[in-house]
Every structure is written in C-alpha cells, then in structure tokens.
PDB file of C-alpha atoms and ligand atoms in Angstrom:
ATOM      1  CA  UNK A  10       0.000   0.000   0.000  1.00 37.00           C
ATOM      2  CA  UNK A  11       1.323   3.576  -0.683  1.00 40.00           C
ATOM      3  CA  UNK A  12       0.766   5.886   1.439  1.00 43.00           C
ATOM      4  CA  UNK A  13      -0.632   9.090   0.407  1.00 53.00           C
ATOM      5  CA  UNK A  14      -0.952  10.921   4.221  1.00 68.00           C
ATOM      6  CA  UNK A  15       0.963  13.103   5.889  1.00 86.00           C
ATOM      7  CA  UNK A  16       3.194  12.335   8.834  1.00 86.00           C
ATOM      8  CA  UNK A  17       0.821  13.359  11.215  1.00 83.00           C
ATOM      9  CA  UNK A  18      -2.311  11.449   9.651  1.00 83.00           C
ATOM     10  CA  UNK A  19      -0.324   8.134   9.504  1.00 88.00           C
ATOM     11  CA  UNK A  20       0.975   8.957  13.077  1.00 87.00           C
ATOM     12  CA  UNK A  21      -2.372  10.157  14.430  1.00 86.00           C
ATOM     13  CA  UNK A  22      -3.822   6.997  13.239  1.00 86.00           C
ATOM     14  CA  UNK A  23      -1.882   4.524  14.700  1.00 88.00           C
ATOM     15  CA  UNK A  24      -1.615   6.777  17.655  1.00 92.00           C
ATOM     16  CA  UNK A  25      -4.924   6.862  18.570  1.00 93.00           C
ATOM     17  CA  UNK A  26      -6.765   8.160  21.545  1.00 96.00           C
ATOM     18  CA  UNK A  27      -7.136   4.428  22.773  1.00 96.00           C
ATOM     19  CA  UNK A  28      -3.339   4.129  22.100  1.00 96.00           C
ATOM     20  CA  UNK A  29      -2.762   7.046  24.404  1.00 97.00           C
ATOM     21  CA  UNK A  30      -5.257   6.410  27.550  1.00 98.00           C
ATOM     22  CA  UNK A  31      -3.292   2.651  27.956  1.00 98.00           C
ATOM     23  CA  UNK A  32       0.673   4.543  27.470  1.00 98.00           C
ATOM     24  CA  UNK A  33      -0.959   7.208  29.940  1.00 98.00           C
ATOM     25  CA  UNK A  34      -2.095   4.666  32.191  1.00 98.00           C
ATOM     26  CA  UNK A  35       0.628   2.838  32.526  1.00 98.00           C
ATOM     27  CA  UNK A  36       2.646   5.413  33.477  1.00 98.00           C
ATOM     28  CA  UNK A  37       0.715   6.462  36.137  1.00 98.00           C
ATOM     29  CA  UNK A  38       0.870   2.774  37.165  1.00 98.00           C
ATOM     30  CA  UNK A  39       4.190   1.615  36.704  1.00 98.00           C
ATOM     31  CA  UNK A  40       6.208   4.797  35.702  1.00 98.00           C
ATOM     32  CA  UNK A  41       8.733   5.169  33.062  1.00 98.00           C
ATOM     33  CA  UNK A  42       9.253   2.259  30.569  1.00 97.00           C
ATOM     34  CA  UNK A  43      13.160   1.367  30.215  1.00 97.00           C
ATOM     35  CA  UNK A  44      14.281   3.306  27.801  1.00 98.00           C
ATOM     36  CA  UNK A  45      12.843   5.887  29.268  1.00 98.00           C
ATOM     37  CA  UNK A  46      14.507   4.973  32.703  1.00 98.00           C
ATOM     38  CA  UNK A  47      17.773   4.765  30.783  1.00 98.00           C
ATOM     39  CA  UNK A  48      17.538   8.081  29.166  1.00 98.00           C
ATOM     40  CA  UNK A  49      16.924   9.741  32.372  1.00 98.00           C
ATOM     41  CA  UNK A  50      19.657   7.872  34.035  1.00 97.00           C
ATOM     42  CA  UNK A  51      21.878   8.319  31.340  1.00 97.00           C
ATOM     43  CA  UNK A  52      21.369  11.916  31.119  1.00 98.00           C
ATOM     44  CA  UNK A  53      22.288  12.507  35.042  1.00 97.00           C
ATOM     45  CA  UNK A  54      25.137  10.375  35.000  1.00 96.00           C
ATOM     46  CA  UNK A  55      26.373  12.621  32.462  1.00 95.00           C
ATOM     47  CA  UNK A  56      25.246  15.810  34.462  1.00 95.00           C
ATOM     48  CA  UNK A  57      22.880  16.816  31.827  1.00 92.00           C
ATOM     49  CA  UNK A  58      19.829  17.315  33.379  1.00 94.00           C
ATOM     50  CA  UNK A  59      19.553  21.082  34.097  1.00 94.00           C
ATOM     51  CA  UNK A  60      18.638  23.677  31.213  1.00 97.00           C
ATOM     52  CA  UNK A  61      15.578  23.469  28.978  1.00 98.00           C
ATOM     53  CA  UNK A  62      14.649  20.241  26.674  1.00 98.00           C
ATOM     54  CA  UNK A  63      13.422  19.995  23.877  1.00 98.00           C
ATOM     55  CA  UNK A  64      11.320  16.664  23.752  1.00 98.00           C
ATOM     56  CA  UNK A  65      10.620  14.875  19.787  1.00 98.00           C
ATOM     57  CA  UNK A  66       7.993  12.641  19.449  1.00 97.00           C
ATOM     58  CA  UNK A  67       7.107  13.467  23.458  1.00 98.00           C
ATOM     59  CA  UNK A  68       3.974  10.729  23.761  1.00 98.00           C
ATOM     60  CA  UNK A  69       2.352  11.018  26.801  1.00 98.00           C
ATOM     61  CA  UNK A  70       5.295  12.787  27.872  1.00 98.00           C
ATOM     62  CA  UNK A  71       6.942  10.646  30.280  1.00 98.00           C
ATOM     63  CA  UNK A  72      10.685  11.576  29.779  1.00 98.00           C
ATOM     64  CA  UNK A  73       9.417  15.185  29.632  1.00 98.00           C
ATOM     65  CA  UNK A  74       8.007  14.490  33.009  1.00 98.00           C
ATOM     66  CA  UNK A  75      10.924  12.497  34.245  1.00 98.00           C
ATOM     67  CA  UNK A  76      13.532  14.909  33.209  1.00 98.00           C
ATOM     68  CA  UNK A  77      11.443  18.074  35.072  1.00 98.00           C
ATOM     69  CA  UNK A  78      11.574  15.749  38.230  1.00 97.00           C
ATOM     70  CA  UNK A  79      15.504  15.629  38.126  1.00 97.00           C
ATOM     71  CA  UNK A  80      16.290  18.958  37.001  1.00 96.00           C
ATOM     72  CA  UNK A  81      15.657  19.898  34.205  1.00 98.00           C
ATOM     73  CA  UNK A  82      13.387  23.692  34.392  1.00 97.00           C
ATOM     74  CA  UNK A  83      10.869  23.777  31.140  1.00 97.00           C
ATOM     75  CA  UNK A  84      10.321  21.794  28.411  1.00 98.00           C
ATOM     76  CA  UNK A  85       8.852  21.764  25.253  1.00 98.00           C
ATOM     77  CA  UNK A  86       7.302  18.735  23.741  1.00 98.00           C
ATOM     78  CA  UNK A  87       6.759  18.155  20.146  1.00 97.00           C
ATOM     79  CA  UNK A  88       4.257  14.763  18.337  1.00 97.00           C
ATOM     80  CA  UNK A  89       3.235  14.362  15.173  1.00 95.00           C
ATOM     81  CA  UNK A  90       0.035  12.110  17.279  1.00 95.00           C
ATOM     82  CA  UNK A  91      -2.786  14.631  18.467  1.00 96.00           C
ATOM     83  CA  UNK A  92      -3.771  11.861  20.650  1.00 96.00           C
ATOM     84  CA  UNK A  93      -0.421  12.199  22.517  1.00 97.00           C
ATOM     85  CA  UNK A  94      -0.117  15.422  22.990  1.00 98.00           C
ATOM     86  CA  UNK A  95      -3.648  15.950  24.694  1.00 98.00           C
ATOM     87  CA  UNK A  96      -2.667  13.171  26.910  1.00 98.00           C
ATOM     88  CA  UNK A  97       0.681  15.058  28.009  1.00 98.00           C
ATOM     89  CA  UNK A  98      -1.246  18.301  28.324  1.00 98.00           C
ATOM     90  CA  UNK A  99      -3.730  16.162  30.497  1.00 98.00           C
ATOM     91  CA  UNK A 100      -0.350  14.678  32.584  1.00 98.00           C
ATOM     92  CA  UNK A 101       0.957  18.133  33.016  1.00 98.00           C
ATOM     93  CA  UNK A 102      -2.437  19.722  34.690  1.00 98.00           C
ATOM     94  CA  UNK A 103      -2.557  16.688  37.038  1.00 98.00           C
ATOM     95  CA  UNK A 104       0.977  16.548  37.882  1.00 98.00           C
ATOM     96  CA  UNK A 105       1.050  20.932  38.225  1.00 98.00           C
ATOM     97  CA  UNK A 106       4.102  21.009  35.450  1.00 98.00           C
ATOM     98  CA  UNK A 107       1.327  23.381  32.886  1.00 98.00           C
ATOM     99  CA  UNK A 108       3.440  26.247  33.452  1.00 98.00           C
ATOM    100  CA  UNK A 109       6.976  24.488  32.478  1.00 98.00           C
ATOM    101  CA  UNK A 110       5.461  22.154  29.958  1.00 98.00           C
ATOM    102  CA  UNK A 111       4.718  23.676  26.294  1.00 98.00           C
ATOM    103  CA  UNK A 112       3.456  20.295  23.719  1.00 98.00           C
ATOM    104  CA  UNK A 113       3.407  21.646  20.451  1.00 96.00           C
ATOM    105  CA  UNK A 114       1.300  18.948  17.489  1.00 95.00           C
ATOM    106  CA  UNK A 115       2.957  18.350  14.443  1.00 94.00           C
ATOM    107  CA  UNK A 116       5.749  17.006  12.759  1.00 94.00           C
ATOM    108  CA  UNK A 117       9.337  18.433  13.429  1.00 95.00           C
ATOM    109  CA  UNK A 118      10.241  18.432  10.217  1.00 94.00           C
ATOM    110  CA  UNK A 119       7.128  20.837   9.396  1.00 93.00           C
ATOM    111  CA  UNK A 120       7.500  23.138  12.499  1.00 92.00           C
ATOM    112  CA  UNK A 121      11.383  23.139  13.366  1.00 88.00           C
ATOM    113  CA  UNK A 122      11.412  26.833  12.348  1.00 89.00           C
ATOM    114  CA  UNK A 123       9.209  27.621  15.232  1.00 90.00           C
ATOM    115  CA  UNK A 124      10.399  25.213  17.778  1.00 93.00           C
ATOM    116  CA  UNK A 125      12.917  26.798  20.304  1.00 91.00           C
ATOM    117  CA  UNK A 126      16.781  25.151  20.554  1.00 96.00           C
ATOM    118  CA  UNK A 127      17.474  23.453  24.461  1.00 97.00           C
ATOM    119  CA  UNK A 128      19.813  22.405  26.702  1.00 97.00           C
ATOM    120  CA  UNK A 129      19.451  19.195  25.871  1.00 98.00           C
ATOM    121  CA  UNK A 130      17.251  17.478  23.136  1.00 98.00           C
ATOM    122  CA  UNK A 131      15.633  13.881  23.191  1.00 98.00           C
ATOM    123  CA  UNK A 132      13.871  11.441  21.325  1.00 98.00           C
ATOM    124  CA  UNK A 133      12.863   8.477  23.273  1.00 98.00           C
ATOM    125  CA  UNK A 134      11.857   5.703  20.282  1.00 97.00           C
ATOM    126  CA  UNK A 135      10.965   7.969  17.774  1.00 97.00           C
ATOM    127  CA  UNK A 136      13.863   7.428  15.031  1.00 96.00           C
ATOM    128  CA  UNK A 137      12.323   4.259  14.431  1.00 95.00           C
ATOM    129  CA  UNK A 138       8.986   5.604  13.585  1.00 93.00           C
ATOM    130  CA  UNK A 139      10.093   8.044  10.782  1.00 92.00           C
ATOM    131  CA  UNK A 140      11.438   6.511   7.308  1.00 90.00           C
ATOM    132  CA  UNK A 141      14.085   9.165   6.929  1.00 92.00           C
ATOM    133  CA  UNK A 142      16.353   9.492  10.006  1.00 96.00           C
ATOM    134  CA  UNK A 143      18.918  11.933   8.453  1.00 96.00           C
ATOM    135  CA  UNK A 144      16.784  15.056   8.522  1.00 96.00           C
ATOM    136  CA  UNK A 145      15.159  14.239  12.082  1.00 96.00           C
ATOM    137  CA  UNK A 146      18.179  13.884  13.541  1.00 97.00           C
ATOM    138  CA  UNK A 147      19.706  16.465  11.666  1.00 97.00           C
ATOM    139  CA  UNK A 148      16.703  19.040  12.574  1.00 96.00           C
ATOM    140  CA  UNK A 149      17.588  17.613  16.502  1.00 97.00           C
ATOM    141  CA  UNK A 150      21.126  18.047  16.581  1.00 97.00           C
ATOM    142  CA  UNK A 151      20.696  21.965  14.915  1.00 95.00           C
ATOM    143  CA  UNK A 152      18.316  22.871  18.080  1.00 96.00           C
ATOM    144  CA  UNK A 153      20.867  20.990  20.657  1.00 97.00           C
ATOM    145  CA  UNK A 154      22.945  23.570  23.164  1.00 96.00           C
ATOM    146  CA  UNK A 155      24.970  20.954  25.098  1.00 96.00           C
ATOM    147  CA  UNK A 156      23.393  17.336  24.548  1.00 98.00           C
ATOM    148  CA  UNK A 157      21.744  15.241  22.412  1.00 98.00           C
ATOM    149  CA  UNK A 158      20.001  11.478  23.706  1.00 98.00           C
ATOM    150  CA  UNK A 159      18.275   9.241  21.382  1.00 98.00           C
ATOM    151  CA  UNK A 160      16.526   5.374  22.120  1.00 98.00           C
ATOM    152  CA  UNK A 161      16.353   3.535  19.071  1.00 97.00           C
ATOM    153  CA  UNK A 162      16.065  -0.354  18.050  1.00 95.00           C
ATOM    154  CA  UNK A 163      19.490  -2.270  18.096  1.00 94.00           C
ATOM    155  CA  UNK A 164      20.112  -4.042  14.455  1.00 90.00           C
ATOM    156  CA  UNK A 165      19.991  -7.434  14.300  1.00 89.00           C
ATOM    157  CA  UNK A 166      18.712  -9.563  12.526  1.00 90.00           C
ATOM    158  CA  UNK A 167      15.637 -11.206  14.550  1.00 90.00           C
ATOM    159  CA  UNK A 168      14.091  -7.787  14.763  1.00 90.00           C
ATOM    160  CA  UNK A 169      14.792  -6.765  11.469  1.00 92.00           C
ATOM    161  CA  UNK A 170      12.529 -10.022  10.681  1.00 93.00           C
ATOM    162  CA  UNK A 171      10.112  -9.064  14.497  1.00 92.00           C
ATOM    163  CA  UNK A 172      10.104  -5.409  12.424  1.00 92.00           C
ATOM    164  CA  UNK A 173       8.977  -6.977   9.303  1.00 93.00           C
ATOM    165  CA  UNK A 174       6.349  -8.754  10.183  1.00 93.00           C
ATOM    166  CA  UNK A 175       4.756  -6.302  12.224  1.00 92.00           C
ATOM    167  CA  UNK A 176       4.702  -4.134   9.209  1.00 89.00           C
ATOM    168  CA  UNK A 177       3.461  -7.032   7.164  1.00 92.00           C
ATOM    169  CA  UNK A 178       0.422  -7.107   9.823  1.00 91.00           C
ATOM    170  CA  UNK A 179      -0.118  -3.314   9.604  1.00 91.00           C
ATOM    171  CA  UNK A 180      -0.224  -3.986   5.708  1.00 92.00           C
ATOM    172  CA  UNK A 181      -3.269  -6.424   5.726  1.00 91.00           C
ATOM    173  CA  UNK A 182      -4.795  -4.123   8.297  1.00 88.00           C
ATOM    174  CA  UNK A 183      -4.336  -0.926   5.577  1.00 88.00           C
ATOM    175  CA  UNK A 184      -2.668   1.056   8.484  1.00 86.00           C
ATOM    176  CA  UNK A 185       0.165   3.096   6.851  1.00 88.00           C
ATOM    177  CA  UNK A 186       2.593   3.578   9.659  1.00 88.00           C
ATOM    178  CA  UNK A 187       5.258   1.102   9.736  1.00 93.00           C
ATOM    179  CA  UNK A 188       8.675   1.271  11.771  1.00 90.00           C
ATOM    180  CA  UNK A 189      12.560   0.986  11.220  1.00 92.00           C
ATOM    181  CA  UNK A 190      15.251  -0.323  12.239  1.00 94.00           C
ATOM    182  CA  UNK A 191      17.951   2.078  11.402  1.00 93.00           C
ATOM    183  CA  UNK A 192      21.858   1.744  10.707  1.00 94.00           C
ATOM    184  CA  UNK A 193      23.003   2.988  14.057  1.00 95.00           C
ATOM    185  CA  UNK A 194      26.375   3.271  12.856  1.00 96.00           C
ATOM    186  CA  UNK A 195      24.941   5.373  10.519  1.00 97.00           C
ATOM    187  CA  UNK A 196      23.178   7.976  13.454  1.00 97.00           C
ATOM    188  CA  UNK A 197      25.838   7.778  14.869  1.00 98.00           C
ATOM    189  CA  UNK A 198      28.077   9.234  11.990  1.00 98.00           C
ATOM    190  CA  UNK A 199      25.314  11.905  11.498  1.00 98.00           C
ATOM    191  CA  UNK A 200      25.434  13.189  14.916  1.00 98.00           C
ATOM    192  CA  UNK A 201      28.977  13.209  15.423  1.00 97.00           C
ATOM    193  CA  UNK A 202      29.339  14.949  12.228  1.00 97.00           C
ATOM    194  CA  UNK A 203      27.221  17.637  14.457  1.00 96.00           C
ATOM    195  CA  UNK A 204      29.594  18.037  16.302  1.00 97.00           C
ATOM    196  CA  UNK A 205      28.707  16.028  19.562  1.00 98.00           C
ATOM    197  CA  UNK A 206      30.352  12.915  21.572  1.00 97.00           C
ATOM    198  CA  UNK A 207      29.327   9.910  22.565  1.00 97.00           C
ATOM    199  CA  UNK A 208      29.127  10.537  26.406  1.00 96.00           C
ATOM    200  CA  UNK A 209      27.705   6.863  27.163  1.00 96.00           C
ATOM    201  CA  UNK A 210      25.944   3.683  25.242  1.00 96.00           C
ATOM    202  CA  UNK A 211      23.321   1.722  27.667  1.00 97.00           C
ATOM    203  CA  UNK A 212      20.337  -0.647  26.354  1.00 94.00           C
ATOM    204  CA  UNK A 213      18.277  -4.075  27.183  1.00 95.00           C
ATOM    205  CA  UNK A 214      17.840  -6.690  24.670  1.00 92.00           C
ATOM    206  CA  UNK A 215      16.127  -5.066  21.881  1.00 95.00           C
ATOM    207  CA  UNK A 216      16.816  -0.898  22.855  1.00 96.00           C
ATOM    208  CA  UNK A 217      19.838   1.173  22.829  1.00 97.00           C
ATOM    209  CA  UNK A 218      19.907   4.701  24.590  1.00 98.00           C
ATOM    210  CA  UNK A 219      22.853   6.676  23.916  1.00 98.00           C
ATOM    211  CA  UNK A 220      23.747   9.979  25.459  1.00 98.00           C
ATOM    212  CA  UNK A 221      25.919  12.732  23.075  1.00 98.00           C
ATOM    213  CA  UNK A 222      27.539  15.594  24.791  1.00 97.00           C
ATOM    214  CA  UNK A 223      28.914  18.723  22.646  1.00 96.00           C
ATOM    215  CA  UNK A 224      32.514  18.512  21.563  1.00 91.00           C
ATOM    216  CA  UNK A 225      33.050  22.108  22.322  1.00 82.00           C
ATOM    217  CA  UNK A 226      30.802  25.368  21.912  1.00 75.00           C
ATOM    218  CA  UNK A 227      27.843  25.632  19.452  1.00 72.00           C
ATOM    219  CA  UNK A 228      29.459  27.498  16.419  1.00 65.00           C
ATOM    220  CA  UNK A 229      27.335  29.281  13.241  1.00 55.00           C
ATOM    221  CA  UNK A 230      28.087  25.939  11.230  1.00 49.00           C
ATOM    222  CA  UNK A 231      26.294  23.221  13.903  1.00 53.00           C
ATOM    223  CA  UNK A 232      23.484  26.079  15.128  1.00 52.00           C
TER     224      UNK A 232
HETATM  225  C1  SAM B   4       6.841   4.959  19.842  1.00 92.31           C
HETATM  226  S1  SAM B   4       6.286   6.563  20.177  1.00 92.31           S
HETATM  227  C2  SAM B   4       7.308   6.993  21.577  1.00 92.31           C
HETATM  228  C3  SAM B   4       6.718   8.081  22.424  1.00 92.31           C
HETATM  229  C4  SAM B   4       7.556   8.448  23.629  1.00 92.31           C
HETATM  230  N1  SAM B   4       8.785   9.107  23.242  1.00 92.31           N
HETATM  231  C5  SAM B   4       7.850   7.232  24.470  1.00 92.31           C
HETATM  232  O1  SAM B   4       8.993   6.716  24.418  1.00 92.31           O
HETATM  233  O2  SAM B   4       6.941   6.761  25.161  1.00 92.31           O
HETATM  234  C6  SAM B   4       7.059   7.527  18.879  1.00 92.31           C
HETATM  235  C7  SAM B   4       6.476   8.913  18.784  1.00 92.31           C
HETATM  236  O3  SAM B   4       7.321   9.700  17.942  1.00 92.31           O
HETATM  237  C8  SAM B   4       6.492  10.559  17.211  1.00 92.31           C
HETATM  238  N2  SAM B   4       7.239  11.018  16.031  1.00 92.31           N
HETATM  239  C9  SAM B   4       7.955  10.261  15.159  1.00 92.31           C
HETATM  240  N3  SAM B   4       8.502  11.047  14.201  1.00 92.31           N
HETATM  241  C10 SAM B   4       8.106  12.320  14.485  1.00 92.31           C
HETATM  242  C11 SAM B   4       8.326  13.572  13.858  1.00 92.31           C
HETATM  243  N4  SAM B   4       9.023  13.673  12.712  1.00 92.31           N
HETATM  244  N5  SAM B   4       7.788  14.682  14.412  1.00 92.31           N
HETATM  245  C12 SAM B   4       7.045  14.585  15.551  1.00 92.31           C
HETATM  246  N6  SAM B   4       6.800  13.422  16.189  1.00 92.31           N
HETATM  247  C13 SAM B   4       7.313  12.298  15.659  1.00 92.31           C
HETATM  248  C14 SAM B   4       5.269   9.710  16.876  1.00 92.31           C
HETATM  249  O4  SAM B   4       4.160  10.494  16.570  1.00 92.31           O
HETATM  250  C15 SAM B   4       5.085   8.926  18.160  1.00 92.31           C
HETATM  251  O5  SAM B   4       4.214   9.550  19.033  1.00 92.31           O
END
C-alpha cells in the first residue's frame, strides 16, 4: 500500500486516543518504561539534566516528566500524534508542570522553524517511527545547546525479521505507519558529524539509549 498521508495522519492513526489512555495509564501505574529509565539515568550520570529540553515525538510525555523531576526547568514537547499530545497536556495539569510544559502537534520536520533550541534534546523511540532518520536527527542536533540522547532499536537480525512482520500485519490491516530499524552506525556518523560525543551507550535486549555531549561550543556551522 502507498501511502498518500501526511506524517501526522499516519501517526495520528496509529496513535490513537485508545493508544494514548493505555501509554498514559501505565505510566501512572508503573512509571517510566526502560528506555525511558535509561535516558533519564543516562542523562544525570552525564550531568545533563539542568537547562531546557526539547522533547521529539514526546507521547504522553513521560521523559518530559521524568527529566522536570531531576532537574531539568521547562520543556517543550513536540508529536506528530494529536492523541499524545492531549494526553501530556492532560499529565501536566494533574501533575502541576502546565506552566513548564509547552506540547506543540505536528511534525518536526514541518515546524522546526518555530520550535525553540534546548539544553538538551531527546527522542525516546521515535527514530524508528520516521522513514528518513537523516533530517530528524539532523533538525535535533541543529536545536541541541549541550546534549543530544536518542533510544532507538538495536540491528539485528531477529528484529529486522520481528520489524517486518509487524509491518506485514499493519499492511493487511491498511494502516500506513510502519517502523525501522535504522543503521546505528549510521546515526551515529550523522550526529557526530554535528559536532557532539558519545558521552555513554546503555540498552536491554532489543533498545539502545545513547547519550551525546557537545565537543566544544555551538558554532554558526552546527546552530
Ligand atoms: C513509539 S512513540 C514513543 C513516544 C515516547 N517518546 C515514548 O517513548 O513513550 C514515537 C512517537 O514519535 C512521534 N514522532 C515520530 N517522528 C516524528 C516527527 N518527525 N515529528 C514529531 N513526532 C514524531 C510519533 O508520533 C510517536 O508519538
């Protein structure tokens, strides 16, 4: 099936409202999921976890929340899923964050101009949702002050094929979102390129969460 939608209608449709009362619900029940946790973790071990973040593909908004909890003074989240972002908005009321929390809808690529740069920027399994990581990561690592942290699918083989089939399934079912498994060697050539080290590597079986730290000041060639 081709797909003839915009980001945000393909991600608005698989993200659905339903979609985004059980992620809100779980959070509320059993907090962050791991590579959230590692992110978070990650990010204080390297002592980046003051300043403002910028949050892609925020959900519910649960390493926006986590991060304001260790540090870290506003945020701004950004989805392409409507669904999401109401549910974050929701999350920030309950939990009294409104007034540090901005989540903008749409997709980065559409409304980068308008999006403020941070401290640090994050994107908590969200690579693997877009078909084109080069620009989203290049769009993140233009709008990153000091840091840069990223959760993404490791690639090997058995969920290349786990990968495949699910979009085989989401096929039949005519829904046109499907996810990747990117080259991480190549993300990681692309944000190094930015100008930015890796500051640490940490993952479970099927997720890796790296932390990248700034070389050196932002110059007029990586802003
Ligand atoms: C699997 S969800 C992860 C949500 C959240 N970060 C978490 O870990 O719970 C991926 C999210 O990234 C968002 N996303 C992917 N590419 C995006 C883009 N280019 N602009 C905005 N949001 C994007 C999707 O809409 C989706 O809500």
């Amino acid at each position: 099936m081709t797909c003839c939608c915009s980001f945000d209608d393909t991600a608005g449709r698989h993200f659905n409202d339903r979609i985004a009362t059980r992620d809100l619900a779980r959070y509320r029940t059993q907090g962050p999921d791991p590579t959230t946790r590692l992110l978070r973790d990650g990010l204080a071990r390297a002592g980046q976890i003051n300043g403002s973040l910028l949050d892609i593909g925020s959900g519910i908004g649960a390493l926006t929340f986590e991060l304001l909890d260790v540090g870290i003074s506003h945020a701004v989240g950004i989805d392409a899923a409507s669904s999401y972002v109401a549910a974050a908005r929701q999350e920030a009321d309950r939990r009294g964050r409104a007034d540090a929390t901005q989540f903008v809808h749409g997709d980065l690529l559409a409304v980068a101009a308008q999006l403020p740069s941070a401290t640090v920027v994050t994107l908590d399994r969200v690579v693997c949702c877009y078909p084109a990581y080069q620009p989203l990561l290049a769009a993140a690592a233009q709008r990153a002050e000091r840091c840069l942290a990223l959760s993404y699918p490791r690639n090997l083989p058995h969920l290349r094929l786990a990968v495949a089939v699910e979009n085989g399934a989401r096929w039949v079912k005519r829904d046109p979102f499907r996810a990747f498994v990117h080259s991480a060697a190549g993300m990681d050539r692309l944000i190094r390129g930015a100008g930015f080290e890796l500051s640490s590597r940490s993952g479970t079986w099927t997720w890796s969460a790296d932390v990248y730290v700034r070389r050196g000041p932002r110059t007029s060639l990586s802003a």
